[in-house]
PDB file of C-alpha atoms in Angstrom:
ATOM      1  CA  MET A   1      -0.132   0.426   0.301  1.00  0.00           C
ATOM      2  CA  LYS A   2       0.911   3.465  -0.658  1.00  0.00           C
ATOM      3  CA  GLU A   3       0.984   6.616   1.087  1.00  0.00           C
ATOM      4  CA  PRO A   4      -1.147   9.503  -0.816  1.00  0.00           C
ATOM      5  CA  LYS A   5       0.735  12.250  -2.624  1.00  0.00           C
ATOM      6  CA  PRO A   6      -1.376  15.190  -3.402  1.00  0.00           C
ATOM      7  CA  LEU A   7      -0.371  17.561  -5.638  1.00  0.00           C
ATOM      8  CA  SER A   8       0.471  21.031  -4.869  1.00  0.00           C
ATOM      9  CA  ASP A   9       0.041  24.615  -5.123  1.00  0.00           C
ATOM     10  CA  GLY A  10       1.596  25.732  -8.673  1.00  0.00           C
ATOM     11  CA  ASP A  11       0.719  22.092 -10.161  1.00  0.00           C
ATOM     12  CA  THR A  12      -1.634  21.832 -13.287  1.00  0.00           C
ATOM     13  CA  ALA A  13      -5.293  20.662 -11.767  1.00  0.00           C
ATOM     14  CA  PRO A  14      -5.875  16.828 -13.859  1.00  0.00           C
ATOM     15  CA  THR A  15      -8.913  17.724 -15.667  1.00  0.00           C
ATOM     16  CA  PHE A  16     -11.916  15.124 -15.692  1.00  0.00           C
ATOM     17  CA  ALA A  17     -15.516  14.266 -16.572  1.00  0.00           C
ATOM     18  CA  TYR A  18     -18.292  14.028 -14.094  1.00  0.00           C
ATOM     19  CA  GLN A  19     -21.760  14.460 -13.931  1.00  0.00           C
ATOM     20  CA  ASP A  20     -24.561  17.005 -12.444  1.00  0.00           C
ATOM     21  CA  ALA A  21     -27.818  16.315 -10.680  1.00  0.00           C
ATOM     22  CA  ALA A  22     -29.655  15.711 -13.794  1.00  0.00           C
ATOM     23  CA  GLY A  23     -27.343  13.797 -15.113  1.00  0.00           C
ATOM     24  CA  GLU A  24     -25.640  15.376 -17.679  1.00  0.00           C
ATOM     25  CA  LEU A  25     -21.647  14.791 -18.441  1.00  0.00           C
ATOM     26  CA  LEU A  26     -19.922  18.187 -17.456  1.00  0.00           C
ATOM     27  CA  HIS A  27     -15.950  18.791 -17.824  1.00  0.00           C
ATOM     28  CA  THR A  28     -14.245  20.541 -16.065  1.00  0.00           C
ATOM     29  CA  LYS A  29     -12.172  21.877 -19.003  1.00  0.00           C
ATOM     30  CA  ASP A  30     -16.140  23.941 -19.184  1.00  0.00           C
ATOM     31  CA  LEU A  31     -14.441  25.869 -16.009  1.00  0.00           C
ATOM     32  CA  SER A  32     -11.499  27.046 -18.135  1.00  0.00           C
ATOM     33  CA  GLY A  33     -11.905  30.938 -16.982  1.00  0.00           C
ATOM     34  CA  ARG A  34     -13.021  30.542 -13.487  1.00  0.00           C
ATOM     35  CA  PRO A  35     -12.045  28.925 -10.222  1.00  0.00           C
ATOM     36  CA  TYR A  36     -13.144  25.632  -9.335  1.00  0.00           C
ATOM     37  CA  LEU A  37     -12.709  24.147  -5.720  1.00  0.00           C
ATOM     38  CA  VAL A  38     -12.488  20.123  -6.116  1.00  0.00           C
ATOM     39  CA  TYR A  39     -12.933  18.899  -2.916  1.00  0.00           C
ATOM     40  CA  PHE A  40     -12.271  15.101  -2.044  1.00  0.00           C
ATOM     41  CA  TYR A  41     -14.393  12.655   0.987  1.00  0.00           C
ATOM     42  CA  PRO A  42     -14.566   9.472   1.464  1.00  0.00           C
ATOM     43  CA  ARG A  43     -18.360   8.220   1.098  1.00  0.00           C
ATOM     44  CA  ASP A  44     -21.317   9.759   0.483  1.00  0.00           C
ATOM     45  CA  ASP A  45     -23.664   9.910   4.057  1.00  0.00           C
ATOM     46  CA  THR A  46     -21.090   9.266   6.734  1.00  0.00           C
ATOM     47  CA  PRO A  47     -20.934  11.403   9.117  1.00  0.00           C
ATOM     48  CA  GLY A  48     -17.755  13.577   8.584  1.00  0.00           C
ATOM     49  CA  CYS A  49     -18.640  14.010   4.679  1.00  0.00           C
ATOM     50  CA  THR A  50     -22.055  14.753   5.075  1.00  0.00           C
ATOM     51  CA  LYS A  51     -20.857  17.417   7.741  1.00  0.00           C
ATOM     52  CA  GLU A  52     -18.438  18.589   4.735  1.00  0.00           C
ATOM     53  CA  ALA A  53     -20.786  18.635   2.248  1.00  0.00           C
ATOM     54  CA  CYS A  54     -23.450  20.822   4.514  1.00  0.00           C
ATOM     55  CA  ALA A  55     -20.733  23.291   5.244  1.00  0.00           C
ATOM     56  CA  PHE A  56     -20.326  23.705   1.733  1.00  0.00           C
ATOM     57  CA  ARG A  57     -24.447  23.517   0.624  1.00  0.00           C
ATOM     58  CA  ASP A  58     -24.838  26.225   3.278  1.00  0.00           C
ATOM     59  CA  LEU A  59     -22.514  28.339   1.521  1.00  0.00           C
ATOM     60  CA  PHE A  60     -23.406  27.805  -1.492  1.00  0.00           C
ATOM     61  CA  ALA A  61     -25.117  31.515  -2.429  1.00  0.00           C
ATOM     62  CA  GLU A  62     -21.684  32.259  -1.395  1.00  0.00           C
ATOM     63  CA  TYR A  63     -19.438  30.443  -3.534  1.00  0.00           C
ATOM     64  CA  GLU A  64     -22.219  31.328  -6.363  1.00  0.00           C
ATOM     65  CA  LYS A  65     -21.443  35.207  -5.909  1.00  0.00           C
ATOM     66  CA  ALA A  66     -17.638  35.194  -6.006  1.00  0.00           C
ATOM     67  CA  GLY A  67     -18.084  32.671  -9.133  1.00  0.00           C
ATOM     68  CA  ILE A  68     -15.875  29.642  -7.630  1.00  0.00           C
ATOM     69  CA  GLN A  69     -17.853  26.388  -8.400  1.00  0.00           C
ATOM     70  CA  VAL A  70     -17.812  23.767  -6.160  1.00  0.00           C
ATOM     71  CA  VAL A  71     -17.045  20.037  -7.225  1.00  0.00           C
ATOM     72  CA  GLY A  72     -17.333  17.049  -4.621  1.00  0.00           C
ATOM     73  CA  VAL A  73     -15.587  13.457  -5.485  1.00  0.00           C
ATOM     74  CA  SER A  74     -15.977  10.248  -3.803  1.00  0.00           C
ATOM     75  CA  CYS A  75     -15.514   6.557  -5.408  1.00  0.00           C
ATOM     76  CA  ASP A  76     -19.526   6.213  -4.274  1.00  0.00           C
ATOM     77  CA  ASP A  77     -21.430   5.459  -7.501  1.00  0.00           C
ATOM     78  CA  GLU A  78     -23.909   7.639  -8.904  1.00  0.00           C
ATOM     79  CA  ASN A  79     -27.186   6.118  -6.853  1.00  0.00           C
ATOM     80  CA  SER A  80     -25.570   6.975  -3.619  1.00  0.00           C
ATOM     81  CA  HIS A  81     -24.653  10.586  -4.861  1.00  0.00           C
ATOM     82  CA  SER A  82     -28.042  11.434  -6.116  1.00  0.00           C
ATOM     83  CA  LYS A  83     -29.364   9.827  -2.920  1.00  0.00           C
ATOM     84  CA  PHE A  84     -26.928  12.280  -0.764  1.00  0.00           C
ATOM     85  CA  ARG A  85     -27.847  15.041  -3.116  1.00  0.00           C
ATOM     86  CA  LYS A  86     -31.738  14.653  -2.508  1.00  0.00           C
ATOM     87  CA  LYS A  87     -30.899  13.839   1.196  1.00  0.00           C
ATOM     88  CA  TYR A  88     -29.489  16.969   2.408  1.00  0.00           C
ATOM     89  CA  LYS A  89     -29.960  19.277  -0.533  1.00  0.00           C
ATOM     90  CA  ILE A  90     -26.775  19.539  -1.578  1.00  0.00           C
ATOM     91  CA  PRO A  91     -26.593  21.990  -4.327  1.00  0.00           C
ATOM     92  CA  PHE A  92     -23.766  21.272  -6.455  1.00  0.00           C
ATOM     93  CA  PRO A  93     -22.074  18.547  -8.875  1.00  0.00           C
ATOM     94  CA  LEU A  94     -20.533  15.163  -6.731  1.00  0.00           C
ATOM     95  CA  ALA A  95     -18.375  12.819  -8.958  1.00  0.00           C
ATOM     96  CA  SER A  96     -18.089   9.823  -9.287  1.00  0.00           C
ATOM     97  CA  ASP A  97     -14.720   7.868  -9.182  1.00  0.00           C
ATOM     98  CA  LEU A  98     -15.502   4.451  -9.977  1.00  0.00           C
ATOM     99  CA  ASP A  99     -11.336   3.458 -11.097  1.00  0.00           C
ATOM    100  CA  HIS A 100     -10.059   5.970  -9.324  1.00  0.00           C
ATOM    101  CA  SER A 101      -8.537   7.671 -11.768  1.00  0.00           C
ATOM    102  CA  ILE A 102      -9.370  11.835 -10.441  1.00  0.00           C
ATOM    103  CA  VAL A 103      -8.113   9.994  -6.616  1.00  0.00           C
ATOM    104  CA  GLU A 104      -5.487   8.585  -8.334  1.00  0.00           C
ATOM    105  CA  ALA A 105      -4.847  12.248 -10.839  1.00  0.00           C
ATOM    106  CA  PHE A 106      -5.264  13.586  -7.862  1.00  0.00           C
ATOM    107  CA  GLY A 107      -2.758  11.905  -5.711  1.00  0.00           C
ATOM    108  CA  VAL A 108      -5.293  11.612  -2.287  1.00  0.00           C
ATOM    109  CA  TRP A 109      -5.914   7.673  -2.796  1.00  0.00           C
ATOM    110  CA  GLY A 110      -3.415   5.783  -0.341  1.00  0.00           C
ATOM    111  CA  LEU A 111      -3.169   3.708   2.699  1.00  0.00           C
ATOM    112  CA  LYS A 112      -5.168   5.257   6.029  1.00  0.00           C
ATOM    113  CA  LYS A 113      -5.408   3.321   9.167  1.00  0.00           C
ATOM    114  CA  PHE A 114      -8.305   3.457  11.319  1.00  0.00           C
ATOM    115  CA  MET A 115      -8.773   1.538  14.068  1.00  0.00           C
ATOM    116  CA  GLY A 116      -5.354  -0.622  14.300  1.00  0.00           C
ATOM    117  CA  LYS A 117      -6.428  -1.372  11.102  1.00  0.00           C
ATOM    118  CA  GLU A 118      -4.869  -0.248   7.086  1.00  0.00           C
ATOM    119  CA  TYR A 119      -6.821   0.311   4.425  1.00  0.00           C
ATOM    120  CA  GLU A 120      -6.369   2.008   0.633  1.00  0.00           C
ATOM    121  CA  GLY A 121      -8.563   4.770   0.501  1.00  0.00           C
ATOM    122  CA  ILE A 122      -9.611   8.689  -0.269  1.00  0.00           C
ATOM    123  CA  HIS A 123      -8.197  10.824   2.005  1.00  0.00           C
ATOM    124  CA  ARG A 124     -10.014  13.823   2.332  1.00  0.00           C
ATOM    125  CA  MET A 125      -8.164  16.483   1.273  1.00  0.00           C
ATOM    126  CA  SER A 126      -9.082  20.067  -1.149  1.00  0.00           C
ATOM    127  CA  PHE A 127      -7.443  22.049  -3.877  1.00  0.00           C
ATOM    128  CA  LEU A 128      -8.442  25.460  -4.916  1.00  0.00           C
ATOM    129  CA  ILE A 129      -7.891  26.113  -9.112  1.00  0.00           C
ATOM    130  CA  GLY A 130      -7.919  29.269 -10.766  1.00  0.00           C
ATOM    131  CA  PRO A 131      -9.114  30.139 -14.136  1.00  0.00           C
ATOM    132  CA  ASP A 132      -5.869  28.850 -15.644  1.00  0.00           C
ATOM    133  CA  GLY A 133      -6.260  25.565 -14.180  1.00  0.00           C
ATOM    134  CA  LYS A 134      -3.645  25.528 -11.307  1.00  0.00           C
ATOM    135  CA  ILE A 135      -3.602  24.882  -7.977  1.00  0.00           C
ATOM    136  CA  ILE A 136      -4.058  27.939  -5.751  1.00  0.00           C
ATOM    137  CA  LYS A 137      -4.166  26.518  -2.397  1.00  0.00           C
ATOM    138  CA  SER A 138      -4.263  22.822  -1.744  1.00  0.00           C
ATOM    139  CA  TYR A 139      -5.575  21.701   1.561  1.00  0.00           C
ATOM    140  CA  PRO A 140      -3.761  17.885   2.770  1.00  0.00           C
ATOM    141  CA  LYS A 141      -5.611  18.728   6.624  1.00  0.00           C
ATOM    142  CA  VAL A 142      -9.303  18.955   6.302  1.00  0.00           C
ATOM    143  CA  LYS A 143     -11.948  19.485   8.992  1.00  0.00           C
ATOM    144  CA  PRO A 144     -15.296  18.604   7.968  1.00  0.00           C
ATOM    145  CA  GLU A 145     -17.282  21.459   9.464  1.00  0.00           C
ATOM    146  CA  GLN A 146     -14.768  24.462   8.968  1.00  0.00           C
ATOM    147  CA  HIS A 147     -13.266  23.914   5.358  1.00  0.00           C
ATOM    148  CA  ALA A 148     -16.356  25.383   3.145  1.00  0.00           C
ATOM    149  CA  SER A 149     -15.968  28.870   5.108  1.00  0.00           C
ATOM    150  CA  GLN A 150     -11.570  28.345   5.492  1.00  0.00           C
ATOM    151  CA  VAL A 151     -11.797  27.749   1.438  1.00  0.00           C
ATOM    152  CA  LEU A 152     -14.328  30.569   0.727  1.00  0.00           C
ATOM    153  CA  GLU A 153     -12.368  32.884   2.969  1.00  0.00           C
ATOM    154  CA  ASP A 154      -8.892  32.090   0.921  1.00  0.00           C
ATOM    155  CA  ALA A 155     -10.369  32.265  -1.911  1.00  0.00           C
ATOM    156  CA  LEU A 156     -12.067  35.825  -1.595  1.00  0.00           C
ATOM    157  CA  ALA A 157      -8.227  36.590  -0.452  1.00  0.00           C
ATOM    158  CA  THR A 158      -7.013  35.417  -3.895  1.00  0.00           C
ATOM    159  CA  LEU A 159      -8.778  35.910  -6.259  1.00  0.00           C
TER     160      LEU A 159
END
C-alpha cells in the first residue's frame, strides 16, 4: 500500500468528466477561465462527509457570488450520490470515481489507518483551482465543519 502524494500549489490540476444532478455530463475543461474547488471525501452519508457537504451547501450562495464552482469527488456510484444530494439538498455536482482515476491523478488515494487497521482509501483533501487551471491552494488537512468557510475566505483573499 502506498502513501498518498497530493498535488501542490502551482501544479496544473488534472481535468476530468463528471455528472451534474440532472445526469448531464460535464467536464472541468468547461470551467476554464473561472475558479473552482475540487474536494475529495471518503463516502456519501457518513458523519464527517455529511458535515463537510452540508457546510459547502450552506455557503453555496457565497461561492456562486464569488464565481467559484464546487465539485465533490468520492468513489461512490452515481446512485449513492443521487440519494446523498436529495437527502441533504446538495446543490453542487458530486463526481463518481469508480475507477479511482481522479483520486489517483490528484494524489489523494493511499494508505489510511483506522482503529488499528490499514487499508487504501480517499484522503479528505481539497484543491482550489484558479481560472488558468493551476492549483492556487491545496488543503491536505481538512476539518469537515470548518473547511467550506476556510476555502471561501482564502478564495476571496486571492482571487
